[in-house]
Amino acid sequence: MSAPPRIRVQPLDTSVSFRNMAYETLKRAITEMDIYDHPDEIRLDERQLSQDLAVSRTPVREAITLLEQEGFVRSVPRRGIFVVRKTKQEILDMIAVWAALESMSARLATKAASDADFQKLKDLFAEYERERPADHISEYSDANIAFHQAVIRLGGCKLIEDMTANLFIHMRAIRKVTIRQDNRAERSVVDHRNIINALVARDADLAERLVREHTLGLRDHVEKHGDFLG
């Protein structure tokens, strides 16, 4: 009796697997950094990252190459790898683009999202209706960022989600810094409440306008007070 046939498989390419895991881990870590709350650039130490990730330096180096291609990091000869910081004008341009994309998502969400989806938006800010957000600024900042991500997601347009993904690292970092300035946290609670009410009413024109004005308000603030961007 002949032996049963063997399934034919190629050896696993562990370098690719480790590269992808390193890439995802590093991208997530960079996204969660507060890039603009200090004046110095953030330098990535390849050797230390290799140790922290418990992998060889090859997949780390390959992951960094991918991140550089996507604009998250930059390589400086004889100095090293640095997390990219945008100039003030680049940030202003990013905010303008985000305002256009998020406001369109809000319009789409009035048709695509469910009542339960809008209730979740309300729940994000429920406690800040009773307490001043400035008293819990870190938690409020996280809720604020989650709100804007949710509006993008609820629009249901995958292309808009993809277009905003690489803007998010900088938008998140700028929102984290500016939410603590000029009483912006208290004002944003009011803006968010009005946006949610427009979404619940499924008023596409109003929801789109309020989201656009809210984000362009951030742009105005950065234009006036964003000297820390250089």
Short mmCIF file of C-alpha atoms in Angstrom, two decimals:
data_model
loop_
_atom_site.label_atom_id
_atom_site.label_comp_id
_atom_site.label_asym_id
_atom_site.label_seq_id
_atom_site.Cartn_x
_atom_site.Cartn_y
_atom_site.Cartn_z
CA MET A 1 0.00 0.00 0.00
CA SER A 2 1.43 3.36 -0.99
CA ALA A 3 1.89 6.07 1.57
CA PRO A 4 -0.85 8.70 1.77
CA PRO A 5 -0.04 11.94 -0.06
CA ARG A 6 1.59 14.70 1.96
CA ILE A 7 0.26 18.23 1.95
CA ARG A 8 2.77 20.48 0.24
CA VAL A 9 3.54 23.67 2.11
CA GLN A 10 6.38 26.15 1.97
CA PRO A 11 8.43 26.86 5.08
CA LEU A 12 7.05 29.78 7.06
CA ASP A 13 8.84 33.03 6.34
CA THR A 14 9.34 34.10 9.94
CA SER A 15 11.25 37.21 8.93
CA VAL A 16 8.17 38.54 7.16
CA SER A 17 5.98 37.64 10.12
CA PHE A 18 8.32 39.35 12.57
CA ARG A 19 8.61 42.34 10.25
CA ASN A 20 4.83 42.73 10.11
CA MET A 21 4.47 42.34 13.86
CA ALA A 22 7.27 44.85 14.46
CA TYR A 23 5.67 47.24 11.98
CA GLU A 24 2.24 47.06 13.60
CA THR A 25 3.68 47.42 17.11
CA LEU A 26 5.88 50.38 16.21
CA LYS A 27 3.13 52.12 14.24
CA ARG A 28 0.73 51.75 17.15
CA ALA A 29 3.33 53.05 19.60
CA ILE A 30 4.11 56.06 17.41
CA THR A 31 0.41 56.83 17.01
CA GLU A 32 0.02 56.89 20.79
CA MET A 33 2.98 59.24 21.35
CA ASP A 34 2.51 62.89 22.27
CA ILE A 35 4.78 64.13 19.50
CA TYR A 36 4.22 67.86 19.99
CA ASP A 37 4.17 68.29 23.77
CA HIS A 38 7.94 68.84 23.92
CA PRO A 39 10.36 70.67 21.61
CA ASP A 40 12.75 67.81 20.87
CA GLU A 41 12.40 65.19 18.16
CA ILE A 42 11.83 61.60 19.25
CA ARG A 43 14.71 59.37 18.19
CA LEU A 44 14.22 55.64 17.65
CA ASP A 45 17.03 53.41 18.85
CA GLU A 46 17.10 50.37 16.58
CA ARG A 47 19.16 48.30 19.03
CA GLN A 48 16.86 49.12 21.95
CA LEU A 49 13.75 48.41 19.89
CA SER A 50 15.19 45.04 18.94
CA GLN A 51 15.67 44.22 22.61
CA ASP A 52 12.25 45.52 23.62
CA LEU A 53 10.52 43.52 20.88
CA ALA A 54 12.67 40.44 21.53
CA VAL A 55 13.50 40.03 17.84
CA SER A 56 16.62 40.47 15.76
CA ARG A 57 17.45 43.86 14.27
CA THR A 58 16.53 42.76 10.73
CA PRO A 59 12.72 42.79 11.12
CA VAL A 60 12.98 46.04 13.12
CA ARG A 61 15.02 47.63 10.33
CA GLU A 62 12.50 46.41 7.73
CA ALA A 63 9.58 47.71 9.80
CA ILE A 64 11.26 51.12 10.09
CA THR A 65 11.74 51.17 6.30
CA LEU A 66 7.99 50.65 5.84
CA LEU A 67 7.22 53.38 8.38
CA GLU A 68 9.57 55.75 6.57
CA GLN A 69 7.82 55.04 3.26
CA GLU A 70 4.51 55.94 4.93
CA GLY A 71 5.90 59.15 6.38
CA PHE A 72 5.85 58.20 10.05
CA VAL A 73 9.62 58.35 10.56
CA ARG A 74 12.60 59.84 8.75
CA SER A 75 16.20 58.76 8.47
CA VAL A 76 18.94 61.34 9.05
CA PRO A 77 22.44 60.27 7.94
CA ARG A 78 24.84 59.88 10.87
CA ARG A 79 22.12 60.91 13.33
CA GLY A 80 19.55 58.13 13.27
CA ILE A 81 15.81 57.56 12.82
CA PHE A 82 13.34 60.16 14.09
CA VAL A 83 9.56 60.28 14.41
CA VAL A 84 8.32 62.83 11.89
CA ARG A 85 7.15 66.18 13.25
CA LYS A 86 5.19 68.36 10.87
CA THR A 87 5.69 72.10 10.46
CA LYS A 88 3.00 74.53 11.53
CA GLN A 89 1.84 75.04 7.94
CA GLU A 90 1.71 71.30 7.32
CA ILE A 91 -0.42 70.87 10.44
CA LEU A 92 -2.77 73.65 9.33
CA ASP A 93 -3.16 71.94 5.96
CA MET A 94 -3.79 68.57 7.64
CA ILE A 95 -6.51 70.04 9.85
CA ALA A 96 -8.21 71.60 6.82
CA VAL A 97 -8.20 68.23 5.03
CA TRP A 98 -9.48 66.48 8.17
CA ALA A 99 -12.30 69.06 8.46
CA ALA A 100 -13.42 68.26 4.91
CA LEU A 101 -13.26 64.48 5.39
CA GLU A 102 -14.84 64.32 8.85
CA SER A 103 -17.65 66.71 7.91
CA MET A 104 -18.49 64.51 4.92
CA SER A 105 -18.43 61.49 7.23
CA ALA A 106 -20.91 63.27 9.50
CA ARG A 107 -23.22 63.84 6.53
CA LEU A 108 -22.96 60.19 5.53
CA ALA A 109 -23.48 59.06 9.13
CA THR A 110 -26.93 60.67 9.23
CA LYS A 111 -27.96 58.01 6.72
CA ALA A 112 -25.62 55.12 7.53
CA ALA A 113 -25.43 55.00 11.34
CA SER A 114 -27.96 53.54 13.74
CA ASP A 115 -29.60 55.14 16.76
CA ALA A 116 -27.48 52.83 18.93
CA ASP A 117 -24.34 54.23 17.28
CA PHE A 118 -25.38 57.75 18.20
CA GLN A 119 -26.16 56.67 21.76
CA LYS A 120 -22.57 55.46 22.07
CA LEU A 121 -21.40 58.93 21.06
CA LYS A 122 -23.55 60.40 23.81
CA ASP A 123 -22.15 57.94 26.32
CA LEU A 124 -18.59 59.12 25.59
CA PHE A 125 -19.39 62.47 27.18
CA ALA A 126 -22.07 61.61 29.71
CA GLU A 127 -19.90 62.26 32.77
CA TYR A 128 -18.66 65.57 31.38
CA GLU A 129 -22.21 66.89 31.37
CA ARG A 130 -21.99 66.72 35.18
CA GLU A 131 -18.31 67.53 35.76
CA ARG A 132 -15.88 69.99 34.24
CA PRO A 133 -13.72 68.25 31.62
CA ALA A 134 -10.73 70.31 32.78
CA ASP A 135 -10.86 68.38 36.06
CA HIS A 136 -10.29 65.13 34.16
CA ILE A 137 -8.35 66.46 31.20
CA SER A 138 -6.46 63.30 30.24
CA GLU A 139 -9.63 61.18 30.23
CA TYR A 140 -11.54 63.90 28.40
CA SER A 141 -8.79 64.19 25.80
CA ASP A 142 -9.08 60.46 25.09
CA ALA A 143 -12.88 60.77 24.78
CA ASN A 144 -12.47 63.72 22.45
CA ILE A 145 -10.16 61.76 20.14
CA ALA A 146 -12.45 58.72 20.25
CA PHE A 147 -15.36 60.96 19.24
CA HIS A 148 -13.67 62.18 16.07
CA GLN A 149 -12.57 58.68 15.14
CA ALA A 150 -16.15 57.47 15.65
CA VAL A 151 -17.62 60.14 13.37
CA ILE A 152 -15.23 59.05 10.61
CA ARG A 153 -16.14 55.40 11.17
CA LEU A 154 -19.90 55.97 11.32
CA GLY A 155 -19.86 57.58 7.89
CA GLY A 156 -19.28 54.07 6.53
CA CYS A 157 -16.90 55.18 3.78
CA LYS A 158 -13.80 52.98 3.76
CA LEU A 159 -11.87 55.36 1.52
CA ILE A 160 -12.33 58.24 3.97
CA GLU A 161 -11.19 55.96 6.81
CA ASP A 162 -8.09 55.04 4.84
CA MET A 163 -7.34 58.66 3.91
CA THR A 164 -7.56 59.82 7.52
CA ALA A 165 -5.53 56.92 8.94
CA ASN A 166 -2.11 58.46 8.26
CA LEU A 167 -3.31 61.92 9.31
CA PHE A 168 -4.46 60.55 12.64
CA ILE A 169 -1.06 60.34 14.31
CA HIS A 170 -0.60 64.10 13.95
CA MET A 171 -4.25 65.05 14.53
CA ARG A 172 -4.28 63.04 17.74
CA ALA A 173 -1.07 64.62 19.00
CA ILE A 174 -2.24 68.16 18.19
CA ARG A 175 -5.61 67.60 19.85
CA LYS A 176 -3.84 66.23 22.95
CA VAL A 177 -1.78 69.41 23.26
CA THR A 178 -4.44 72.00 22.39
CA ILE A 179 -7.31 70.56 24.44
CA ARG A 180 -5.52 71.89 27.53
CA GLN A 181 -5.28 75.42 26.15
CA ASP A 182 -7.57 78.44 26.14
CA ASN A 183 -10.57 76.70 27.76
CA ARG A 184 -10.95 74.51 24.67
CA ALA A 185 -12.16 71.46 26.64
CA GLU A 186 -15.27 73.25 27.92
CA ARG A 187 -16.06 74.67 24.50
CA SER A 188 -15.62 71.31 22.83
CA VAL A 189 -18.21 69.72 25.13
CA VAL A 190 -20.77 72.17 23.80
CA ASP A 191 -19.68 71.59 20.20
CA HIS A 192 -19.87 67.82 20.59
CA ARG A 193 -23.32 68.01 22.14
CA ASN A 194 -24.59 70.09 19.21
CA ILE A 195 -23.00 67.74 16.68
CA ILE A 196 -24.56 64.70 18.34
CA ASN A 197 -27.98 66.38 18.41
CA ALA A 198 -27.70 67.09 14.68
CA LEU A 199 -26.70 63.48 14.00
CA VAL A 200 -29.56 62.12 16.10
CA ALA A 201 -31.97 64.40 14.21
CA ARG A 202 -30.38 63.07 10.99
CA ASP A 203 -29.94 66.64 9.78
CA ALA A 204 -27.17 66.11 7.23
CA ASP A 205 -26.60 69.78 6.41
CA LEU A 206 -26.34 70.83 10.05
CA ALA A 207 -24.17 67.90 11.11
CA GLU A 208 -21.77 68.51 8.24
CA ARG A 209 -21.53 72.24 8.99
CA LEU A 210 -21.04 71.82 12.73
CA VAL A 211 -18.28 69.24 12.34
CA ARG A 212 -16.50 71.38 9.75
CA GLU A 213 -16.74 74.53 11.92
CA HIS A 214 -15.58 72.62 15.00
CA THR A 215 -12.45 71.30 13.28
CA LEU A 216 -11.70 74.60 11.56
CA GLY A 217 -11.89 76.15 15.02
CA LEU A 218 -8.96 73.93 15.93
CA ARG A 219 -7.15 75.20 12.84
CA ASP A 220 -7.73 78.81 13.89
CA HIS A 221 -6.40 78.03 17.36
CA VAL A 222 -3.25 76.37 16.00
CA GLU A 223 -2.70 79.27 13.60
CA LYS A 224 -2.80 81.74 16.52
CA HIS A 225 -1.09 79.68 19.24
CA GLY A 226 0.92 77.04 17.39
CA ASP A 227 4.34 78.65 17.71
CA PHE A 228 5.54 75.48 19.45
CA LEU A 229 5.39 73.79 16.03
CA GLY A 230 8.15 75.94 14.61
#
